[in-house]
Amino acid sequence: MVQPKTMGALLAEHPIFQGFDPEATEFLGGCASNHHFAFDEFLFRADQPAERFYLIRTGDVALELDMTGRKRLVIHTIHPGQIVGASWLLPPYRWRFDARALGDVRAFGIDATCLRNKCDANPDFGYAVFKRFLPLVAERLLATRMQLLDLYAPPVEVGAKLQA
Amino acid sequence: MPRSMAAPVWELGMEPVVYQVTGRHQELVDTVTLQMTPVDGPAMSFLPGQFTMMGLPGIGEIPVSISGSPNDGGPLTQTIRAVGKVSAAIAGLGVGDRLLMRGPFGEPWPVEEAVGRHLLIIAGGLGLAPVRPIVYWALANRGRLAGVELLYGARGPDYIPYGAQLLGWLASDRMTGSLIVDRHSDEWAGPVGPVTELIGRHATVDPAKTVAMVCGPEIMMRFVIQALEARGFADSDIWVSMERNMKCALGWCGHCQLGPVFVCRDGPVFRVDHVRNLMTQSEL
């Protein structure tokens, strides 16, 4: 009889945790659960406690803001193999944005309090987790800066530039 | 001997040829694509990545990349964004209007480097225009390439030139690719973020068997180069199209000098390891 995979083994297959220490992944699996979101369903809402973040397995998610008097503004889209949510890492542990499913989404949810407690209790594990998450946060910061640069804005004419 | 010194002036493209606008398409609010044929003589032949100097008497002359197909020998196709006096005047031309043309100029994209390998094309903004001839070439030579992938980033959904054609390409089974916008709008249901995001998610090719050709604003290209290197690409497998102020297009006047090179003559297409240091130096 085929044994079902443990949550730790499933997490190890996700790109975020590929190559992560197997024992640490099993330890992390104790905080993880499977989730499914239908189109337009919220994974979380802005200003709510950041209790659970998600590793996307299938489907796309929009990070967005509900702006009074305007339609919803999508800031960033997140796709399979990526993480939704970083506000669980630092106080005050509240989401800054809404996360909404753009279609059928399947994800691993990680209980943030459970993970923080494990990181506190086992600093080696916590360091490994933070080393895994910090590049993702830095990548997101770079992406935001690139969007702020408005790279494709019409150039100011400074003579005859090649139009490209 | 530099190529520009090897032949007399009239053979180098200093003498303009009169062209007539035969087609005009409003791509974006400030951008048009013109189709043009010479009033006398044969149509210009060119290679992907080359540009011409488009001029109007009494107004001025500007360099513009050729954005049409290099395969069909049809009208010359160029996409012009109205950003100043000359470009606005040219963008304002209608069917039947005439203008002056010199060229083609510049080193082309090294498309033959991609033969037997994957061709990864990355463009941002109006940088799609200079790489469009590569796509035409790649589709005409699809059997000689291991794969063709186009990653495109735009400011927003309203800023995507060649929209229908681009979607058709991406939906075809002859190439792969994806597009992304920096800024969302209500009618957009696709990805939102910088074009570098697509490199991590979509460029699934083996860097050792891939040639990357990149065009867009220079800052965008710098970030793209970094993202490609993070994926394992060597500088020698990445090509970029640079832009600088060009006047003579022959490497004589020095307006487009970038350190030891002239962008109009030695470029606009460069291999990254040849210009990498120049791209990050201020005042160049």
mmCIF file of N, CA, C and O in Angstrom, chain B residues 79-168:
data_model
loop_
_atom_site.group_PDB
_atom_site.id
_atom_site.type_symbol
_atom_site.label_atom_id
_atom_site.label_comp_id
_atom_site.label_asym_id
_atom_site.label_seq_id
_atom_site.Cartn_x
_atom_site.Cartn_y
_atom_site.Cartn_z
ATOM 1 N N THR B 79 8.403 52.296 -36.222
ATOM 2 C CA THR B 79 7.485 52.742 -35.174
ATOM 3 C C THR B 79 8.097 53.964 -34.495
ATOM 4 O O THR B 79 9.242 53.912 -34.029
ATOM 5 N N ILE B 80 7.323 55.033 -34.452
ATOM 6 C CA ILE B 80 7.847 56.319 -33.973
ATOM 7 C C ILE B 80 7.007 56.815 -32.803
ATOM 8 O O ILE B 80 5.783 56.886 -32.897
ATOM 9 N N ARG B 81 7.688 57.150 -31.719
ATOM 10 C CA ARG B 81 6.994 57.772 -30.592
ATOM 11 C C ARG B 81 7.242 59.277 -30.632
ATOM 12 O O ARG B 81 8.394 59.723 -30.734
ATOM 13 N N ALA B 82 6.192 60.045 -30.532
ATOM 14 C CA ALA B 82 6.298 61.497 -30.594
ATOM 15 C C ALA B 82 6.770 62.026 -29.244
ATOM 16 O O ALA B 82 5.987 62.143 -28.303
ATOM 17 N N VAL B 83 8.070 62.317 -29.153
ATOM 18 C CA VAL B 83 8.610 62.836 -27.889
ATOM 19 C C VAL B 83 9.218 64.231 -28.067
ATOM 20 O O VAL B 83 9.534 64.882 -27.090
ATOM 21 N N GLY B 84 9.375 64.691 -29.280
ATOM 22 C CA GLY B 84 9.960 66.005 -29.511
ATOM 23 C C GLY B 84 9.525 66.531 -30.864
ATOM 24 O O GLY B 84 8.659 65.953 -31.532
ATOM 25 N N LYS B 85 10.176 67.616 -31.279
ATOM 26 C CA LYS B 85 9.744 68.315 -32.496
ATOM 27 C C LYS B 85 9.812 67.418 -33.735
ATOM 28 O O LYS B 85 8.841 67.313 -34.491
ATOM 29 N N VAL B 86 10.956 66.762 -33.930
ATOM 30 C CA VAL B 86 11.136 65.960 -35.148
ATOM 31 C C VAL B 86 10.262 64.708 -35.110
ATOM 32 O O VAL B 86 9.549 64.394 -36.072
ATOM 33 N N SER B 87 10.317 63.997 -33.993
ATOM 34 C CA SER B 87 9.546 62.743 -33.917
ATOM 35 C C SER B 87 8.054 63.033 -33.994
ATOM 36 O O SER B 87 7.304 62.255 -34.610
ATOM 37 N N ALA B 88 7.602 64.153 -33.438
ATOM 38 C CA ALA B 88 6.175 64.486 -33.515
ATOM 39 C C ALA B 88 5.781 64.791 -34.957
ATOM 40 O O ALA B 88 4.696 64.406 -35.411
ATOM 41 N N ALA B 89 6.674 65.481 -35.675
ATOM 42 C CA ALA B 89 6.365 65.803 -37.080
ATOM 43 C C ALA B 89 6.306 64.530 -37.923
ATOM 44 O O ALA B 89 5.408 64.373 -38.771
ATOM 45 N N ILE B 90 7.238 63.615 -37.694
ATOM 46 C CA ILE B 90 7.234 62.362 -38.470
ATOM 47 C C ILE B 90 6.035 61.495 -38.074
ATOM 48 O O ILE B 90 5.368 60.912 -38.934
ATOM 49 N N ALA B 91 5.752 61.464 -36.770
ATOM 50 C CA ALA B 91 4.599 60.665 -36.319
ATOM 51 C C ALA B 91 3.290 61.243 -36.854
ATOM 52 O O ALA B 91 2.296 60.533 -36.959
ATOM 53 N N GLY B 92 3.330 62.509 -37.203
ATOM 54 C CA GLY B 92 2.124 63.153 -37.711
ATOM 55 C C GLY B 92 1.927 62.987 -39.217
ATOM 56 O O GLY B 92 0.918 63.450 -39.765
ATOM 57 N N LEU B 93 2.869 62.343 -39.880
ATOM 58 C CA LEU B 93 2.718 62.149 -41.330
ATOM 59 C C LEU B 93 1.552 61.207 -41.630
ATOM 60 O O LEU B 93 1.255 60.295 -40.859
ATOM 61 N N GLY B 94 0.926 61.474 -42.769
ATOM 62 C CA GLY B 94 -0.171 60.615 -43.192
ATOM 63 C C GLY B 94 0.174 59.906 -44.482
ATOM 64 O O GLY B 94 1.232 60.145 -45.095
ATOM 65 N N VAL B 95 -0.716 59.025 -44.903
ATOM 66 C CA VAL B 95 -0.496 58.283 -46.145
ATOM 67 C C VAL B 95 -0.368 59.273 -47.303
ATOM 68 O O VAL B 95 -1.182 60.204 -47.439
ATOM 69 N N GLY B 96 0.671 59.095 -48.103
ATOM 70 C CA GLY B 96 0.930 59.985 -49.229
ATOM 71 C C GLY B 96 1.982 61.036 -48.927
ATOM 72 O O GLY B 96 2.594 61.585 -49.849
ATOM 73 N N ASP B 97 2.228 61.315 -47.650
ATOM 74 C CA ASP B 97 3.267 62.288 -47.287
ATOM 75 C C ASP B 97 4.644 61.691 -47.557
ATOM 76 O O ASP B 97 4.834 60.475 -47.568
ATOM 77 N N ARG B 98 5.602 62.598 -47.756
ATOM 78 C CA ARG B 98 6.966 62.154 -48.066
ATOM 79 C C ARG B 98 7.942 62.569 -46.965
ATOM 80 O O ARG B 98 7.699 63.544 -46.254
ATOM 81 N N LEU B 99 9.024 61.809 -46.901
ATOM 82 C CA LEU B 99 10.083 62.126 -45.951
ATOM 83 C C LEU B 99 11.406 61.616 -46.516
ATOM 84 O O LEU B 99 11.427 60.946 -47.551
ATOM 85 N N LEU B 100 12.480 61.997 -45.838
ATOM 86 C CA LEU B 100 13.812 61.583 -46.293
ATOM 87 C C LEU B 100 14.327 60.445 -45.404
ATOM 88 O O LEU B 100 14.076 60.429 -44.197
ATOM 89 N N MET B 101 15.044 59.562 -46.053
ATOM 90 C CA MET B 101 15.507 58.371 -45.330
ATOM 91 C C MET B 101 16.974 58.108 -45.662
ATOM 92 O O MET B 101 17.368 58.130 -46.832
ATOM 93 N N ARG B 102 17.782 57.850 -44.627
ATOM 94 C CA ARG B 102 19.158 57.371 -44.837
ATOM 95 C C ARG B 102 19.313 56.043 -44.111
ATOM 96 O O ARG B 102 18.775 55.842 -43.039
ATOM 97 N N GLY B 103 20.071 55.176 -44.702
ATOM 98 C CA GLY B 103 20.335 53.914 -44.019
ATOM 99 C C GLY B 103 20.110 52.719 -44.918
ATOM 100 O O GLY B 103 20.014 52.870 -46.130
ATOM 101 N N PRO B 104 20.086 51.514 -44.378
ATOM 102 C CA PRO B 104 20.094 51.205 -42.939
ATOM 103 C C PRO B 104 21.498 51.295 -42.333
ATOM 104 O O PRO B 104 22.487 51.147 -43.037
ATOM 105 N N PHE B 105 21.517 51.527 -41.020
ATOM 106 C CA PHE B 105 22.774 51.667 -40.301
ATOM 107 C C PHE B 105 22.833 50.673 -39.141
ATOM 108 O O PHE B 105 21.818 50.175 -38.667
ATOM 109 N N GLY B 106 24.048 50.482 -38.665
ATOM 110 C CA GLY B 106 24.263 49.794 -37.405
ATOM 111 C C GLY B 106 24.498 48.306 -37.527
ATOM 112 O O GLY B 106 24.162 47.667 -38.518
ATOM 113 N N GLU B 107 25.115 47.791 -36.479
ATOM 114 C CA GLU B 107 25.333 46.354 -36.370
ATOM 115 C C GLU B 107 24.020 45.685 -35.985
ATOM 116 O O GLU B 107 23.359 46.117 -35.048
ATOM 117 N N PRO B 108 23.646 44.610 -36.675
ATOM 118 C CA PRO B 108 22.361 43.964 -36.392
ATOM 119 C C PRO B 108 22.435 42.991 -35.221
ATOM 120 O O PRO B 108 23.520 42.702 -34.705
ATOM 121 N N TRP B 109 21.262 42.499 -34.827
ATOM 122 C CA TRP B 109 21.224 41.397 -33.858
ATOM 123 C C TRP B 109 21.927 40.187 -34.486
ATOM 124 O O TRP B 109 21.678 39.873 -35.663
ATOM 125 N N PRO B 110 22.743 39.486 -33.736
ATOM 126 C CA PRO B 110 23.475 38.322 -34.298
ATOM 127 C C PRO B 110 22.581 37.091 -34.319
ATOM 128 O O PRO B 110 22.832 36.117 -33.603
ATOM 129 N N VAL B 111 21.554 37.125 -35.139
ATOM 130 C CA VAL B 111 20.548 36.061 -35.094
ATOM 131 C C VAL B 111 21.143 34.681 -35.401
ATOM 132 O O VAL B 111 20.647 33.671 -34.892
ATOM 133 N N GLU B 112 22.192 34.650 -36.209
ATOM 134 C CA GLU B 112 22.780 33.346 -36.540
ATOM 135 C C GLU B 112 23.398 32.676 -35.307
ATOM 136 O O GLU B 112 23.584 31.465 -35.288
ATOM 137 N N GLU B 113 23.714 33.478 -34.282
ATOM 138 C CA GLU B 113 24.228 32.907 -33.026
ATOM 139 C C GLU B 113 23.211 31.970 -32.387
ATOM 140 O O GLU B 113 23.554 31.114 -31.574
ATOM 141 N N ALA B 114 21.937 32.183 -32.727
ATOM 142 C CA ALA B 114 20.866 31.402 -32.093
ATOM 143 C C ALA B 114 20.591 30.090 -32.815
ATOM 144 O O ALA B 114 19.830 29.267 -32.307
ATOM 145 N N VAL B 115 21.182 29.901 -33.959
ATOM 146 C CA VAL B 115 20.919 28.680 -34.728
ATOM 147 C C VAL B 115 21.364 27.459 -33.916
ATOM 148 O O VAL B 115 22.486 27.416 -33.403
ATOM 149 N N GLY B 116 20.450 26.506 -33.766
ATOM 150 C CA GLY B 116 20.732 25.310 -32.978
ATOM 151 C C GLY B 116 20.565 25.510 -31.482
ATOM 152 O O GLY B 116 20.784 24.578 -30.711
ATOM 153 N N ARG B 117 20.189 26.727 -31.084
ATOM 154 C CA ARG B 117 20.041 27.026 -29.660
ATOM 155 C C ARG B 117 18.660 27.631 -29.404
ATOM 156 O O ARG B 117 17.901 27.871 -30.347
ATOM 157 N N HIS B 118 18.378 27.901 -28.147
ATOM 158 C CA HIS B 118 17.146 28.625 -27.805
ATOM 159 C C HIS B 118 17.401 30.127 -27.976
ATOM 160 O O HIS B 118 18.479 30.616 -27.623
ATOM 161 N N LEU B 119 16.422 30.806 -28.480
ATOM 162 C CA LEU B 119 16.501 32.256 -28.620
ATOM 163 C C LEU B 119 15.540 32.871 -27.617
ATOM 164 O O LEU B 119 14.326 32.660 -27.708
ATOM 165 N N LEU B 120 16.091 33.588 -26.657
ATOM 166 C CA LEU B 120 15.284 34.253 -25.630
ATOM 167 C C LEU B 120 15.300 35.749 -25.920
ATOM 168 O O LEU B 120 16.350 36.386 -25.871
ATOM 169 N N ILE B 121 14.134 36.301 -26.217
ATOM 170 C CA ILE B 121 14.014 37.723 -26.540
ATOM 171 C C ILE B 121 13.297 38.393 -25.364
ATOM 172 O O ILE B 121 12.214 37.964 -24.974
ATOM 173 N N ILE B 122 13.934 39.440 -24.832
ATOM 174 C CA ILE B 122 13.329 40.149 -23.702
ATOM 175 C C ILE B 122 13.237 41.625 -24.075
ATOM 176 O O ILE B 122 14.245 42.249 -24.417
ATOM 177 N N ALA B 123 12.042 42.165 -24.007
ATOM 178 C CA ALA B 123 11.844 43.564 -24.388
ATOM 179 C C ALA B 123 10.995 44.268 -23.354
ATOM 180 O O ALA B 123 10.184 43.657 -22.662
ATOM 181 N N GLY B 124 11.208 45.581 -23.289
ATOM 182 C CA GLY B 124 10.397 46.406 -22.397
ATOM 183 C C GLY B 124 9.994 47.677 -23.096
ATOM 184 O O GLY B 124 10.777 48.265 -23.840
ATOM 185 N N GLY B 125 8.738 48.087 -22.882
ATOM 186 C CA GLY B 125 8.250 49.326 -23.470
ATOM 187 C C GLY B 125 8.325 49.302 -24.981
ATOM 188 O O GLY B 125 8.039 48.289 -25.629
ATOM 189 N N LEU B 126 8.799 50.416 -25.551
ATOM 190 C CA LEU B 126 8.906 50.492 -27.007
ATOM 191 C C LEU B 126 10.146 49.734 -27.510
ATOM 192 O O LEU B 126 10.404 49.704 -28.716
ATOM 193 N N GLY B 127 10.876 49.134 -26.607
ATOM 194 C CA GLY B 127 11.976 48.244 -26.986
ATOM 195 C C GLY B 127 11.490 47.027 -27.746
ATOM 196 O O GLY B 127 12.301 46.273 -28.293
ATOM 197 N N LEU B 128 10.176 46.854 -27.797
ATOM 198 C CA LEU B 128 9.636 45.765 -28.604
ATOM 199 C C LEU B 128 9.861 46.031 -30.096
ATOM 200 O O LEU B 128 9.983 45.083 -30.875
ATOM 201 N N ALA B 129 9.937 47.314 -30.470
ATOM 202 C CA ALA B 129 10.082 47.644 -31.903
ATOM 203 C C ALA B 129 11.395 47.098 -32.482
ATOM 204 O O ALA B 129 11.368 46.425 -33.519
ATOM 205 N N PRO B 130 12.544 47.344 -31.870
ATOM 206 C CA PRO B 130 13.797 46.837 -32.461
ATOM 207 C C PRO B 130 13.943 45.315 -32.421
ATOM 208 O O PRO B 130 14.753 44.769 -33.167
ATOM 209 N N VAL B 131 13.197 44.633 -31.517
ATOM 210 C CA VAL B 131 13.317 43.169 -31.496
ATOM 211 C C VAL B 131 12.250 42.508 -32.370
ATOM 212 O O VAL B 131 12.327 41.297 -32.628
ATOM 213 N N ARG B 132 11.283 43.270 -32.820
ATOM 214 C CA ARG B 132 10.220 42.678 -33.652
ATOM 215 C C ARG B 132 10.791 42.009 -34.910
ATOM 216 O O ARG B 132 10.351 40.902 -35.273
ATOM 217 N N PRO B 133 11.790 42.610 -35.575
ATOM 218 C CA PRO B 133 12.365 41.904 -36.728
ATOM 219 C C PRO B 133 13.021 40.572 -36.353
ATOM 220 O O PRO B 133 13.068 39.657 -37.178
ATOM 221 N N ILE B 134 13.513 40.458 -35.114
ATOM 222 C CA ILE B 134 14.082 39.168 -34.688
ATOM 223 C C ILE B 134 12.977 38.120 -34.669
ATOM 224 O O ILE B 134 13.190 36.972 -35.056
ATOM 225 N N VAL B 135 11.805 38.504 -34.158
ATOM 226 C CA VAL B 135 10.707 37.530 -34.078
ATOM 227 C C VAL B 135 10.310 37.084 -35.478
ATOM 228 O O VAL B 135 10.133 35.890 -35.736
ATOM 229 N N TYR B 136 10.192 38.060 -36.397
ATOM 230 C CA TYR B 136 9.882 37.689 -37.790
ATOM 231 C C TYR B 136 10.931 36.704 -38.320
ATOM 232 O O TYR B 136 10.609 35.694 -38.945
ATOM 233 N N TRP B 137 12.190 37.033 -38.079
ATOM 234 C CA TRP B 137 13.278 36.170 -38.562
ATOM 235 C C TRP B 137 13.185 34.799 -37.911
ATOM 236 O O TRP B 137 13.324 33.770 -38.578
ATOM 237 N N ALA B 138 12.949 34.773 -36.594
ATOM 238 C CA ALA B 138 12.924 33.507 -35.859
ATOM 239 C C ALA B 138 11.777 32.620 -36.341
ATOM 240 O O ALA B 138 11.951 31.403 -36.478
ATOM 241 N N LEU B 139 10.633 33.218 -36.593
ATOM 242 C CA LEU B 139 9.496 32.414 -37.050
ATOM 243 C C LEU B 139 9.751 31.877 -38.467
ATOM 244 O O LEU B 139 9.319 30.774 -38.799
ATOM 245 N N ALA B 140 10.460 32.658 -39.274
ATOM 246 C CA ALA B 140 10.786 32.195 -40.633
ATOM 247 C C ALA B 140 11.880 31.128 -40.609
ATOM 248 O O ALA B 140 12.024 30.369 -41.557
ATOM 249 N N ASN B 141 12.655 31.094 -39.520
ATOM 250 C CA ASN B 141 13.757 30.139 -39.401
ATOM 251 C C ASN B 141 13.537 29.191 -38.229
ATOM 252 O O ASN B 141 14.499 28.680 -37.646
ATOM 253 N N ARG B 142 12.280 28.965 -37.891
ATOM 254 C CA ARG B 142 11.945 28.238 -36.668
ATOM 255 C C ARG B 142 12.617 26.857 -36.615
ATOM 256 O O ARG B 142 13.044 26.402 -35.550
ATOM 257 N N GLY B 143 12.699 26.204 -37.746
ATOM 258 C CA GLY B 143 13.276 24.861 -37.783
ATOM 259 C C GLY B 143 14.759 24.824 -37.453
ATOM 260 O O GLY B 143 15.294 23.768 -37.105
ATOM 261 N N ARG B 144 15.418 25.951 -37.538
ATOM 262 C CA ARG B 144 16.853 25.997 -37.254
ATOM 263 C C ARG B 144 17.133 26.329 -35.782
ATOM 264 O O ARG B 144 18.281 26.345 -35.364
ATOM 265 N N LEU B 145 16.066 26.643 -35.042
ATOM 266 C CA LEU B 145 16.235 27.054 -33.649
ATOM 267 C C LEU B 145 15.650 25.993 -32.725
ATOM 268 O O LEU B 145 14.631 25.373 -33.045
ATOM 269 N N ALA B 146 16.272 25.809 -31.559
ATOM 270 C CA ALA B 146 15.728 24.860 -30.588
ATOM 271 C C ALA B 146 14.444 25.378 -29.974
ATOM 272 O O ALA B 146 13.569 24.611 -29.581
ATOM 273 N N GLY B 147 14.315 26.685 -29.882
ATOM 274 C CA GLY B 147 13.113 27.275 -29.306
ATOM 275 C C GLY B 147 13.168 28.786 -29.409
ATOM 276 O O GLY B 147 14.247 29.365 -29.589
ATOM 277 N N VAL B 148 12.003 29.408 -29.316
ATOM 278 C CA VAL B 148 11.913 30.867 -29.337
ATOM 279 C C VAL B 148 11.005 31.285 -28.188
ATOM 280 O O VAL B 148 9.898 30.771 -28.039
ATOM 281 N N GLU B 149 11.492 32.203 -27.373
ATOM 282 C CA GLU B 149 10.707 32.662 -26.231
ATOM 283 C C GLU B 149 10.773 34.182 -26.167
ATOM 284 O O GLU B 149 11.853 34.767 -26.285
ATOM 285 N N LEU B 150 9.628 34.805 -25.996
ATOM 286 C CA LEU B 150 9.549 36.270 -25.912
ATOM 287 C C LEU B 150 8.956 36.660 -24.571
ATOM 288 O O LEU B 150 7.844 36.250 -24.233
ATOM 289 N N LEU B 151 9.702 37.444 -23.810
ATOM 290 C CA LEU B 151 9.224 37.989 -22.546
ATOM 291 C C LEU B 151 9.125 39.493 -22.703
ATOM 292 O O LEU B 151 10.101 40.148 -23.092
ATOM 293 N N TYR B 152 7.950 40.038 -22.391
ATOM 294 C CA TYR B 152 7.747 41.459 -22.670
ATOM 295 C C TYR B 152 7.122 42.162 -21.461
ATOM 296 O O TYR B 152 6.138 41.682 -20.888
ATOM 297 N N GLY B 153 7.690 43.294 -21.099
ATOM 298 C CA GLY B 153 7.164 44.110 -20.008
ATOM 299 C C GLY B 153 6.740 45.469 -20.515
ATOM 300 O O GLY B 153 7.451 46.098 -21.296
ATOM 301 N N ALA B 154 5.575 45.907 -20.069
ATOM 302 C CA ALA B 154 5.059 47.210 -20.497
ATOM 303 C C ALA B 154 4.685 48.043 -19.279
ATOM 304 O O ALA B 154 4.529 47.519 -18.175
ATOM 305 N N ARG B 155 4.549 49.340 -19.515
ATOM 306 C CA ARG B 155 4.167 50.241 -18.437
ATOM 307 C C ARG B 155 2.766 49.891 -17.909
ATOM 308 O O ARG B 155 2.514 49.914 -16.724
ATOM 309 N N GLY B 156 1.879 49.591 -18.823
ATOM 310 C CA GLY B 156 0.513 49.230 -18.462
ATOM 311 C C GLY B 156 -0.183 48.659 -19.670
ATOM 312 O O GLY B 156 0.369 48.658 -20.779
ATOM 313 N N PRO B 157 -1.396 48.169 -19.495
ATOM 314 C CA PRO B 157 -2.108 47.547 -20.618
ATOM 315 C C PRO B 157 -2.334 48.500 -21.798
ATOM 316 O O PRO B 157 -2.468 48.041 -22.930
ATOM 317 N N ASP B 158 -2.371 49.797 -21.537
ATOM 318 C CA ASP B 158 -2.589 50.753 -22.629
ATOM 319 C C ASP B 158 -1.297 51.116 -23.362
ATOM 320 O O ASP B 158 -1.295 51.979 -24.232
ATOM 321 N N TYR B 159 -0.210 50.502 -22.981
ATOM 322 C CA TYR B 159 1.093 50.870 -23.549
ATOM 323 C C TYR B 159 1.761 49.687 -24.252
ATOM 324 O O TYR B 159 2.979 49.573 -24.251
ATOM 325 N N ILE B 160 0.977 48.812 -24.821
ATOM 326 C CA ILE B 160 1.526 47.635 -25.489
ATOM 327 C C ILE B 160 1.377 47.786 -26.998
ATOM 328 O O ILE B 160 0.267 47.698 -27.519
ATOM 329 N N PRO B 161 2.483 48.047 -27.711
ATOM 330 C CA PRO B 161 2.375 48.162 -29.164
ATOM 331 C C PRO B 161 2.207 46.790 -29.822
ATOM 332 O O PRO B 161 2.528 45.770 -29.215
ATOM 333 N N TYR B 162 1.722 46.797 -31.025
ATOM 334 C CA TYR B 162 1.515 45.566 -31.807
ATOM 335 C C TYR B 162 0.677 44.553 -31.012
ATOM 336 O O TYR B 162 0.917 43.347 -31.060
ATOM 337 N N GLY B 163 -0.291 45.050 -30.244
ATOM 338 C CA GLY B 163 -1.007 44.222 -29.275
ATOM 339 C C GLY B 163 -1.558 42.927 -29.846
ATOM 340 O O GLY B 163 -1.293 41.842 -29.316
ATOM 341 N N ALA B 164 -2.351 43.026 -30.928
ATOM 342 C CA ALA B 164 -2.997 41.820 -31.469
ATOM 343 C C ALA B 164 -1.942 40.845 -31.990
ATOM 344 O O ALA B 164 -2.042 39.634 -31.772
ATOM 345 N N GLN B 165 -0.934 41.387 -32.653
ATOM 346 C CA GLN B 165 0.111 40.519 -33.193
ATOM 347 C C GLN B 165 0.884 39.833 -32.055
ATOM 348 O O GLN B 165 1.189 38.642 -32.126
ATOM 349 N N LEU B 166 1.163 40.603 -31.014
ATOM 350 C CA LEU B 166 1.908 40.061 -29.873
ATOM 351 C C LEU B 166 1.130 38.912 -29.227
ATOM 352 O O LEU B 166 1.695 37.845 -28.946
ATOM 353 N N LEU B 167 -0.162 39.124 -29.002
ATOM 354 C CA LEU B 167 -0.975 38.066 -28.395
ATOM 355 C C LEU B 167 -1.040 36.847 -29.308
ATOM 356 O O LEU B 167 -1.029 35.706 -28.841
ATOM 357 N N GLY B 168 -1.117 37.093 -30.613
ATOM 358 C CA GLY B 168 -1.123 35.986 -31.576
ATOM 359 C C GLY B 168 0.163 35.186 -31.521
ATOM 360 O O GLY B 168 0.151 33.944 -31.531
#
